[in-house]
Structures are given as structure tokens and as C-alpha cells.
Amino acid sequence: MPAPGDGLVVGDPPGTARAVGVLLVLAGLAAAAGLFPTYLVVGGQELTLGGGPGGALVGLVVPLTAVAVGAGLAAGRVPRLGLAYAGVGGALALGSLLIEVYRGSSSTVRPGVEVLAGERVLTSSVQTGAGWWLQVAALALTVVAGALAAASWNRTVMEDRGALDPARPGLAGAAVVLGVLTVLCLALPAADVPDRLVDDPSTGLEVVVEQQGPQALLERPGLALLGGLLLAGAVLLGSVLAPSLRPRLAAVGGFLAVAVTVLAAGLGGLRDAVASDELDWTVPGAGLLAAGLAYGLLTLLAWRLRRTPS
């Protein structure tokens, strides 16, 4: 991946940096394995994350990336790319971890309509399955990897000639705008229940009847609300932090962590709308998918831009 003109200098990474890579690989494998067994049993209905059209493909976006980046970091290749990915990814995983814990433990305290694994369900009763435990383990491992990555950053030697420096302000501006748009999209469901048109017998006119849809990210109580706030904050933090990371490949790692997380959320909303006849894809869902693709473009730009600083 390093370019000949980068002048990249890579020292021998410390053992803690390699341990971050191992944790990322374990997290990716746990998340991938969690797609296939029972995730939750909600109201007597068994849910599996890897079921339905494209369910497994959507669910593998983040795990496969974590395994690929983690394997490279464990082998000592371009270590700050892996550490940047782990640091930003760990911050994003913390909010998601709290949301998962809420779904499996306390979502029945205030029952509501949720969209889980492409199904519209009422959280009147919830039982956890092996898939849920594996997802929680994967997120917890990612959080630990992120904390260890932050501790290892200053002890990991990796520098270049600053080929990305002239483009950093432009990347930072675009990333901040994308971060704000992503948070606005996250605040509303990516797939929702459409309103129904019914005939009013008293007037003979068609009227719109609202149906209860999934709870928005910031409308949920307790741990889910805290997790939503942390996730939104981590998206903004990652968007601000990634363009400033040095060397260039560290910025690539930071952008990649945000890109795969947002892209997976956008694809998840599309999967839910396709898998269920009760759900429609929403404008925020389409916005999440567009934001994920845009973050992917920023990742590609950070990788390819190698102008000589003036």
C-alpha cells in the first residue's frame, strides 16, 4: 500500500499494537459468526441477523474489514493505519455496544416497535440467543482494541514526507459536513412503517392513518439513548479526527472505520426495507447509504492523494 514517493518510515511496532490487531481479528470473527445463530427471540419470534435477502452480505461489511485490517496490524504492516482504524472504530463501537445491551436486557421495560434483522417486532418479551452474545463480544473486543490503540499510538513509529498535508483542510471540511449529515440521518429510522390511506365512513373521503413505526435512535430510553448519543458523538469525532491523523495512511485508517460503520448502517436500512413488506426505505436511510459511500470516497482520496507539500 505505501507509495514509493511517500518516504514512509516504519519502525518495529510494540507488542501492544500487535495485540490490537489480534483483538480486531477476534472481533471480526465473532461478529461474522454471530450472523447465523439465533440473535433474539422477540415476542416469540426468532430473529437471525444473517437471514433474508442480502442479510449476510450486509452483516459482513464491518467484520471482514476488521479482520483484514487487524491481520495486517498483527503482522506489523503499516501499524498506524490499523491503530487509527481501531481507535476510531472503538469509539463508534461503544455506542453500539450500549444499544445492543439495551436490546437484549431492558428493551421490555418500555415496550415499543423496533426493526430488528429486517423484521418489525414489538419488544413485549425478549430472549437473547447465541448471535446476540457474539455481537456483544465483538463490540466489546472492538472497544478494548480502541482503548489499547490509543495507548499504543505514541509508541508506534510511522512517518512520511507529508504528501497529504496540502489536501488535509479540504478533506477535513468535507468530513465535518458529512459527519453532521450522518448524525441527522441516524436520528431517524432508516426503514419505517408507511402511513395507511383508509376511507372515512362518515365523509367518504380518504384519510391518512399513522402507524406506529420503529423508535428513532434518540427517542429510546436509558442505555439506548446514551448509546445513541455516544454513537452520534463518535461519528462527529471520527470525522474531525481522521483528516488530522499522521502519516497519510493513518488518515486512511480513520476514514475507513467511519466509512464501513456508516455504510453498514445505510445498507442495513435498505436490507430491512427489501426484506419486509411492512417497511419502506426512508430518506434518512438513503442519506446514510449516500454518506457511507461519500466516506468511502474520502478514504480513497486520502489513500491516493500524494501531492508534495509546498
XYZ file of N, CA and C in Angstrom, residues 65 69 79-92 153 164 168 175 234-262 295-296 298-300 302-303:
168
model
N -13.759 -6.208 7.176
C -12.796 -5.100 7.216
C -11.938 -5.185 8.463
N -7.860 -5.530 8.363
C -7.005 -4.516 8.989
C -6.268 -5.107 10.183
N 1.518 0.031 10.783
C 0.791 -0.109 12.048
C -0.140 1.041 12.388
N 0.212 2.272 12.029
C -0.669 3.375 12.413
C -1.973 3.383 11.628
N -1.998 2.762 10.451
C -3.272 2.598 9.747
C -4.211 1.731 10.597
N -3.689 0.601 11.080
C -4.509 -0.272 11.906
C -4.890 0.360 13.228
N -3.953 1.084 13.850
C -4.258 1.731 15.130
C -5.305 2.816 14.955
N -5.222 3.583 13.868
C -6.226 4.610 13.612
C -7.599 3.985 13.395
N -7.632 2.902 12.626
C -8.903 2.196 12.407
C -9.469 1.700 13.737
N -8.614 1.103 14.563
C -9.077 0.559 15.840
C -9.537 1.660 16.786
N -8.810 2.776 16.823
C -9.177 3.859 17.728
C -10.525 4.469 17.390
N -10.712 4.809 16.114
C -11.984 5.385 15.690
C -13.097 4.340 15.770
N -12.789 3.110 15.338
C -13.784 2.044 15.394
C -14.200 1.713 16.818
N -13.263 1.789 17.767
C -13.601 1.527 19.158
C -14.551 2.563 19.720
N -14.344 3.827 19.359
C -15.257 4.878 19.809
C -16.660 4.666 19.234
N -16.740 4.278 17.971
C -18.033 4.005 17.348
C -18.701 2.779 17.965
N -0.432 4.491 20.470
C -0.200 5.399 19.340
C 1.175 6.068 19.403
N 0.141 14.248 2.067
C -1.290 14.548 2.134
C -1.577 15.931 2.708
N -5.333 18.147 3.374
C -5.992 17.886 4.647
C -7.125 18.879 4.967
N -15.363 16.155 5.570
C -15.682 15.158 6.593
C -16.609 15.726 7.657
N -19.393 9.984 18.380
C -18.226 9.304 17.814
C -18.133 9.519 16.313
N -19.268 9.587 15.626
C -19.247 9.868 14.186
C -18.642 11.251 13.933
N -19.075 12.233 14.727
C -18.526 13.586 14.572
C -17.051 13.617 14.946
N -16.699 12.947 16.048
C -15.299 12.928 16.484
C -14.420 12.258 15.434
N -14.873 11.116 14.913
C -14.092 10.433 13.888
C -13.934 11.271 12.638
N -14.986 12.014 12.273
C -14.926 12.868 11.081
C -13.939 14.007 11.255
N -13.837 14.520 12.478
C -12.892 15.608 12.750
C -11.474 15.078 12.888
N -11.345 13.920 13.533
C -10.021 13.394 13.855
C -9.318 12.767 12.657
N -10.045 12.020 11.838
C -9.419 11.247 10.762
C -8.535 12.083 9.838
N -8.986 13.270 9.345
C -8.131 14.026 8.408
C -6.842 14.538 9.025
N -6.783 14.619 10.367
C -5.596 15.175 11.023
C -4.572 14.120 11.410
N -4.914 12.845 11.257
C -4.006 11.781 11.682
C -2.804 11.681 10.744
N -1.651 11.439 11.325
C -0.409 11.330 10.561
C 0.229 9.979 10.832
N 0.826 9.389 9.812
C 1.005 9.851 8.436
C -0.263 9.669 7.608
N -0.103 9.790 6.295
C -1.252 9.719 5.387
C -2.056 8.443 5.584
N -1.391 7.316 5.730
C -2.106 6.054 5.851
C -2.874 5.950 7.164
N -2.494 6.709 8.180
C -3.285 6.752 9.408
C -4.623 7.439 9.150
N -4.609 8.493 8.337
C -5.859 9.146 7.953
C -6.751 8.182 7.181
N -6.133 7.354 6.328
C -6.894 6.338 5.604
C -7.595 5.398 6.592
N -6.861 4.949 7.626
C -7.448 4.050 8.610
C -8.595 4.684 9.371
N -8.452 5.957 9.758
C -9.529 6.640 10.461
C -10.769 6.798 9.609
N -10.574 7.219 8.356
C -11.722 7.358 7.443
C -12.387 6.000 7.189
N -11.575 4.949 7.057
C -12.126 3.631 6.763
C -13.047 3.152 7.876
N -12.676 3.408 9.129
C -13.520 2.984 10.251
C -14.892 3.652 10.199
N -14.915 4.954 9.921
C -16.201 5.648 9.834
C -16.974 5.181 8.609
N -16.269 4.990 7.502
C -16.929 4.628 6.245
C -17.668 3.304 6.359
N -17.004 2.271 6.888
C -17.657 0.958 6.928
C -18.807 0.947 7.927
N -18.684 1.703 9.019
C -19.764 1.759 10.017
C -20.995 2.426 9.439
N -20.816 3.576 8.790
C -21.955 4.304 8.228
C -22.532 3.542 7.038
N -18.069 8.744 2.517
C -16.918 8.472 3.387
C -15.940 7.521 2.698
N -16.478 6.556 1.965
C -15.607 5.673 1.202
C -14.786 6.438 0.182
N -13.853 9.607 0.494
C -12.816 10.328 1.239
C -11.664 9.392 1.603
N -12.005 8.149 1.955
C -10.966 7.160 2.249
C -10.077 6.933 1.028
N -10.713 6.788 -0.128
C -9.966 6.579 -1.365
C -9.102 7.789 -1.702
N -7.880 10.001 0.448
C -6.754 10.059 1.383
C -5.675 9.054 1.006
N -6.068 7.942 0.431
C -5.107 6.925 0.006
C -4.360 7.364 -1.257
